Coordinates of C-alpha atoms in Angstrom, one line a residue:
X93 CA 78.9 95.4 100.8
X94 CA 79.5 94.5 97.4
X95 CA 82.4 94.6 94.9
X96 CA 82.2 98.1 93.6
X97 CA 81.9 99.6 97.4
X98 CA 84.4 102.2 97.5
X99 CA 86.6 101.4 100.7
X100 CA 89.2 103.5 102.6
X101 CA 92.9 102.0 102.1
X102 CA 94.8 104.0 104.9
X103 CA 98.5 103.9 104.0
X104 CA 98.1 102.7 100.1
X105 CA 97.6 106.1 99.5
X106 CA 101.0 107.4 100.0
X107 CA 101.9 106.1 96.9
X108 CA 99.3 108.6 95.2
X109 CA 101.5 111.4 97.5
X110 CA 104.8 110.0 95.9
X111 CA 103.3 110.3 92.6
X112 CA 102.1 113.7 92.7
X113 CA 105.3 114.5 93.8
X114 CA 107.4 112.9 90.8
X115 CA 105.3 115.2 88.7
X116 CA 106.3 118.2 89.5
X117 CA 109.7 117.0 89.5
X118 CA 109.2 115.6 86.2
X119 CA 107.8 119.3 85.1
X120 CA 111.0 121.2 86.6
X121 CA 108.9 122.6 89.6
X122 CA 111.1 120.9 92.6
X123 CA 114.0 118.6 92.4
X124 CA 114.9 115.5 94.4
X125 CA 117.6 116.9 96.1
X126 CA 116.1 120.4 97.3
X127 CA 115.8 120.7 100.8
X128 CA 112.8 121.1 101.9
X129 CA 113.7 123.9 104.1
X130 CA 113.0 126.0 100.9
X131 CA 109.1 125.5 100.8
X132 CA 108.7 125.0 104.4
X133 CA 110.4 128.5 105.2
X134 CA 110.0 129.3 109.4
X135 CA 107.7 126.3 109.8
X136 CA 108.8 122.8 111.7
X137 CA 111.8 124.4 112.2
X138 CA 113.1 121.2 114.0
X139 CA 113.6 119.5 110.3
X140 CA 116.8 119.2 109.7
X141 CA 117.8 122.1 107.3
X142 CA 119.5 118.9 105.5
X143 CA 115.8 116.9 104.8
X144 CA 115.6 116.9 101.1
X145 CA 112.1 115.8 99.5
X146 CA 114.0 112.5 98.0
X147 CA 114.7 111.7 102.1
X148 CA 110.8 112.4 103.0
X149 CA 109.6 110.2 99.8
X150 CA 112.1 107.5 100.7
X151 CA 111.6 107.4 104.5
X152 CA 115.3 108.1 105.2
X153 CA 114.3 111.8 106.5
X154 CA 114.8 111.0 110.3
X155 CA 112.2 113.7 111.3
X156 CA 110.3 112.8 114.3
X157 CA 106.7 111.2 113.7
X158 CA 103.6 112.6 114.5
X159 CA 102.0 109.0 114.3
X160 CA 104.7 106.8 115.5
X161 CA 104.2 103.2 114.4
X162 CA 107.1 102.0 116.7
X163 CA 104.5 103.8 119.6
X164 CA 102.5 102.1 122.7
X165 CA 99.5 103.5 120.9
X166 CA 96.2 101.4 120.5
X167 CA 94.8 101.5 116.8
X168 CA 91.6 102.3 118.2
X169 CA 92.8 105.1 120.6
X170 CA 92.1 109.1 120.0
X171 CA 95.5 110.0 118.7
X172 CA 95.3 113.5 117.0
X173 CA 95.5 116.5 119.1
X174 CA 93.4 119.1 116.8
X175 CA 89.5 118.4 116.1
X176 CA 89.2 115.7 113.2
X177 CA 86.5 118.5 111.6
X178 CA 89.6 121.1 110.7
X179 CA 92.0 118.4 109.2
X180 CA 90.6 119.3 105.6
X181 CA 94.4 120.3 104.5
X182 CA 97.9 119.8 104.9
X183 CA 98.5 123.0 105.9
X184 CA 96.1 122.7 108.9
X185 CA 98.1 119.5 110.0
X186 CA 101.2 121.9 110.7
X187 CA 100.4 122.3 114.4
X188 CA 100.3 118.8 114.9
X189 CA 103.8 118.2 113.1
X190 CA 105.0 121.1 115.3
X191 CA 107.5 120.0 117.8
X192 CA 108.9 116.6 117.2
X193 CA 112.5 116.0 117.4
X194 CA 115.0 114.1 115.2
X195 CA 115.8 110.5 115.0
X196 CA 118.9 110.4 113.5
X197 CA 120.4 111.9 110.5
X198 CA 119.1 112.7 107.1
X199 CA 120.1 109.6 104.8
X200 CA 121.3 107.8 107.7
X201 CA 118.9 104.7 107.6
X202 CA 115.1 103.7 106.5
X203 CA 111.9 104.4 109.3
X204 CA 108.8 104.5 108.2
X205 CA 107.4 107.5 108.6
X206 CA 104.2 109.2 108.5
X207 CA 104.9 112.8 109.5
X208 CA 107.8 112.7 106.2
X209 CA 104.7 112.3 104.1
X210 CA 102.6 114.9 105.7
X211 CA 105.3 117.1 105.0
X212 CA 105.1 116.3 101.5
X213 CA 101.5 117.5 101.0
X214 CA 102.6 120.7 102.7
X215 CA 105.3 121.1 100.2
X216 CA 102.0 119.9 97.1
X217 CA 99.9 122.8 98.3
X218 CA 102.9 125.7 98.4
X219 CA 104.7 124.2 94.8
X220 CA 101.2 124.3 93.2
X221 CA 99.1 127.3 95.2
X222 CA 96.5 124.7 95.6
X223 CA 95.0 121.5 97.7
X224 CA 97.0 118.7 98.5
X225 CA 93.8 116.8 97.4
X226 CA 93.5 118.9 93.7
X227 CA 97.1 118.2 93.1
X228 CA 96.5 114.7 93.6
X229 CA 93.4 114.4 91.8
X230 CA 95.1 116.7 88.9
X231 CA 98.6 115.1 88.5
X232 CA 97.8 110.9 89.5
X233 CA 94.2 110.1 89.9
X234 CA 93.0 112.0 85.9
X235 CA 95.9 110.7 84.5
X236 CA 95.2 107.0 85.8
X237 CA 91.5 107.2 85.1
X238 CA 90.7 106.3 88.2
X239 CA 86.7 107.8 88.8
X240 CA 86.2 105.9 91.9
X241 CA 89.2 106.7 94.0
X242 CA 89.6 110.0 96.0
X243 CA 89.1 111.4 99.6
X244 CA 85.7 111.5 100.9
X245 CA 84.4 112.7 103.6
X246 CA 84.0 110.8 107.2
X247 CA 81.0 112.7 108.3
X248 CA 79.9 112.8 105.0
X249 CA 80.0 109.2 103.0
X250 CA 78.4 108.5 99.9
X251 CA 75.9 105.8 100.0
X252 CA 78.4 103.6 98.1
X253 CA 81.6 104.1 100.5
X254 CA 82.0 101.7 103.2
X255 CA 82.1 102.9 106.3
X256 CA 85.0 101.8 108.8
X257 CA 84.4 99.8 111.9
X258 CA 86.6 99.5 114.7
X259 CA 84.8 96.3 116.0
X260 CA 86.8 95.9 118.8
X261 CA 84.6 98.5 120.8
X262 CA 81.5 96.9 119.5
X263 CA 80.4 98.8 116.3
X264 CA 82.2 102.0 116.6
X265 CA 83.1 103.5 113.2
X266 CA 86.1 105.7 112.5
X267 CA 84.9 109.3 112.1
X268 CA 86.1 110.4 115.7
X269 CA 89.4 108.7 115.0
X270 CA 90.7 109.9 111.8
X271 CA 91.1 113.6 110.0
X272 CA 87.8 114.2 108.3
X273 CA 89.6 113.9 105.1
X274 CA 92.5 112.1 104.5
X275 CA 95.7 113.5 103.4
X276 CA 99.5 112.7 102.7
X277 CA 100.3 110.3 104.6
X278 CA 96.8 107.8 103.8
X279 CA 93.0 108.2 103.8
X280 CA 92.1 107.4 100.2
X281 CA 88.3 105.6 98.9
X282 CA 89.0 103.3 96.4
X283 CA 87.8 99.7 95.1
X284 CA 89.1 96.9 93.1
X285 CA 89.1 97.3 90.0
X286 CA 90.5 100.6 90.2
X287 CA 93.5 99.5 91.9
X288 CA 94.0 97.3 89.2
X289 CA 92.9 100.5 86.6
X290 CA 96.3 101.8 88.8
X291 CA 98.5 99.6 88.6
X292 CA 98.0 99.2 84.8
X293 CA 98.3 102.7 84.1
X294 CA 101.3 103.0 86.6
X295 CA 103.2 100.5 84.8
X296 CA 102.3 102.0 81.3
X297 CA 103.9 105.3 81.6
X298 CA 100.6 106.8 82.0
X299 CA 101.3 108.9 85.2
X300 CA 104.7 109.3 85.5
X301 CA 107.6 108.2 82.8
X302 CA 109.0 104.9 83.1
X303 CA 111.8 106.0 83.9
X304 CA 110.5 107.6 86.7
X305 CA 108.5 104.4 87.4
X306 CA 111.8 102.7 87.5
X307 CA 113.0 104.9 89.7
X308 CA 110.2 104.6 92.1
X309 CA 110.4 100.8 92.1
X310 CA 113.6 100.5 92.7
X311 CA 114.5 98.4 95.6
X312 CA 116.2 100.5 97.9
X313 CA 116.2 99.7 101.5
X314 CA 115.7 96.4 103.1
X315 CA 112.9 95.9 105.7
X316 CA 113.6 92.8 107.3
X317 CA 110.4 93.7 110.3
X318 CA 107.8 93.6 107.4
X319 CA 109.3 91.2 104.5
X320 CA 109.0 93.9 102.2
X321 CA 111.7 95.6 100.4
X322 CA 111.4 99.8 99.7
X323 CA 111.7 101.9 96.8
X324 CA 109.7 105.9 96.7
X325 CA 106.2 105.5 97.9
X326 CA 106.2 101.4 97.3
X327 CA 106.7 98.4 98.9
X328 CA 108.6 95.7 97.0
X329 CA 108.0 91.7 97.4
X330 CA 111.6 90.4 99.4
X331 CA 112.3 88.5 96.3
X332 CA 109.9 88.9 93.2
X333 CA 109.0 91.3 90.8
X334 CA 105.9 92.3 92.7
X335 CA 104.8 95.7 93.9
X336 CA 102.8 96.3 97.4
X337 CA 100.4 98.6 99.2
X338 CA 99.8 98.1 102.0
X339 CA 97.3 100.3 105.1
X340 CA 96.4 99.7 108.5
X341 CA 94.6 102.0 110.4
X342 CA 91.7 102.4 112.5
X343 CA 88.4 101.0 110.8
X344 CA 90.8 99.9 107.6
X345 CA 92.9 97.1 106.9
X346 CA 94.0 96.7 102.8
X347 CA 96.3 95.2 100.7
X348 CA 97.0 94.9 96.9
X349 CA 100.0 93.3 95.0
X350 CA 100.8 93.1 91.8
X351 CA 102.8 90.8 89.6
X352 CA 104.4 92.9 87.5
X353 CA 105.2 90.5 84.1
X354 CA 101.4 89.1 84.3
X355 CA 99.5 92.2 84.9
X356 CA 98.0 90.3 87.6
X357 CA 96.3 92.1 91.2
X358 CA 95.1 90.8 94.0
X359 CA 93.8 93.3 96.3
X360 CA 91.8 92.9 100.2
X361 CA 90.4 96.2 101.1
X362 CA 88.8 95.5 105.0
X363 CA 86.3 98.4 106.4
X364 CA 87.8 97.2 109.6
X365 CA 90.9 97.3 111.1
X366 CA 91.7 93.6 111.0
X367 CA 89.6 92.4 108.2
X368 CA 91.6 92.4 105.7
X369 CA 94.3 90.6 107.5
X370 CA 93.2 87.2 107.7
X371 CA 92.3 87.0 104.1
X372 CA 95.4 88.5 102.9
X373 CA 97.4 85.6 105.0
X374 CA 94.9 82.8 103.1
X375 CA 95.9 84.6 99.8
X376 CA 99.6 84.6 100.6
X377 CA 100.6 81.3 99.5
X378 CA 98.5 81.4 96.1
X379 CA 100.7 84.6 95.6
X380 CA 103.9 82.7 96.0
X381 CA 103.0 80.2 94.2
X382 CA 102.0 82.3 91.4
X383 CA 105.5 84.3 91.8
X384 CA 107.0 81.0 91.2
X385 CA 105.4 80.4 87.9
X386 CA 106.2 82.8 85.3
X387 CA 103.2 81.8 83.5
X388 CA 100.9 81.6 85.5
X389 CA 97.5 84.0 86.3

């Protein structure tokens, strides 16, 4: 392992999802509030025809999850139902997002959700004719100037990605337990420095406007469970001007956070799926403590 090993960061990649997204919005080619029923056409037809892609990006959809976090499930248990191989898509995710029912109302209240942003890679590939992963790579990861962050392979990892250990099953790595390539909702490679290189060019306008980076970081749900606070595709510190990511999945374990006025990042990526964790809890305080000062690095 060493510093520039690319490593997978599960769930910090929704905020690439959410970004590709604003995009197109910013370019006129879907709106906020446009129900999603419009790209979707006869597929999932147990979304609500109400869903709009502001709900999915928000977590406020209610659709039912295809990876339910409030679940009995193990992290290290087999939990898709198609073969990890064919998972190279987000259209070939649609069988598996086939069949779940509501929670509750559109807009009603904030739960995470991972099916909402598998649902938004569907709606990448039909807006653009493409891959959710060239849209991605095309409209946030060029932009950024991020070269060492994109989805790799899990049968298939270059000699400088780390690969991810379950370690609770002895050395058992990942590749049976994840799609073979991630997608919307997480999967991502990346390393330090470029989640820093992301951050920085987030906050500069150099993806999205910043207005539209205001928008996105704009507290607006609560999450009392995780200590977090929500805007569109980011986490938010409970009371700083600090901006999260945040995965955990099997054979991954990552944070990053960034202080906002001091340009400041401290990320844990873990190739395991508690690694990261303990780390992250020594670095907590630091982090406070640097919230606290406003000059401070």
């Amino acid at each position: 392992m060493k510093p520039a090993a690319r490593i997978a960061i599960a769930s910090g990649s929704k905020a690439f999802t959410a970004l590709a997204v604003m995009r197109l919005v910013e370019n006129g080619v879907v709106r906020l509030g446009d129900p999603v029923r419009g790209l979707l056409g006869d597929d999932l037809p147990l979304i609500d025809d109400g869903v709009t892609i502001e709900h999915l990006l928000t977590h406020t959809s209610g659709i039912g999850d295809y990876l339910d976090e409030d679940g009995d499930s193990e992290i290290s248990d087999y939990v898709l139902t198609l073969p990890v191989h064919t998972l190279t898509t987000a259209q070939a995710f649609l069988p598996m997002l086939e069949g779940r029912l509501p929670k509750f109302a559109p807009g009603e209240r904030f739960a995470y959700c991972n099916g909402g942003y598998m649902v938004l890679a569907v709606l990448l590939e039909r807006a653009t004719g493409g891959t959710y992963h060239d849209a991605v790579q095309r409209l946030v990861l060029e932009p950024a100037g991020l070269k060492r962050t994109g989805f790799l392979p899990l049968n298939d990892l270059p000699a400088d990605a780390a690969l991810g250990y379950l370690l609770n099953e002895g050395d058992l790595v990942n590749t049976l337990h994840l799609p073979v390539l991630g997608n919307g909702d997480g999967g991502a490679f990346t390393t330090a420095d470029d989640l820093h290189r992301f951050w920085l060019a987030l906050l500069e306008g150099r993806i999205v406007s910043l207005t539209t980076v205001e928008e996105m970081t704009r507290p607006r749900h609560e999450v009392p469970e995780e200590d977090m606070r929500y805007g569109m595709g980011f986490w938010i510190h409970a009371r700083h001007q600090a901006l999260i990511l945040e995965g955990y999945d099997a054979g991954a374990s990552f944070r990053s956070t960034h202080i906002v006025g001091e340009e400041t990042t401290a990320s844990v990526l873990g190739n395991s799926s508690q690694g990261a964790w303990p780390v992250v809890e020594a670095l907590a305080g630091a982090i406070e403590v640097a919230l606290g000062r406003p000059d401070s690095r």
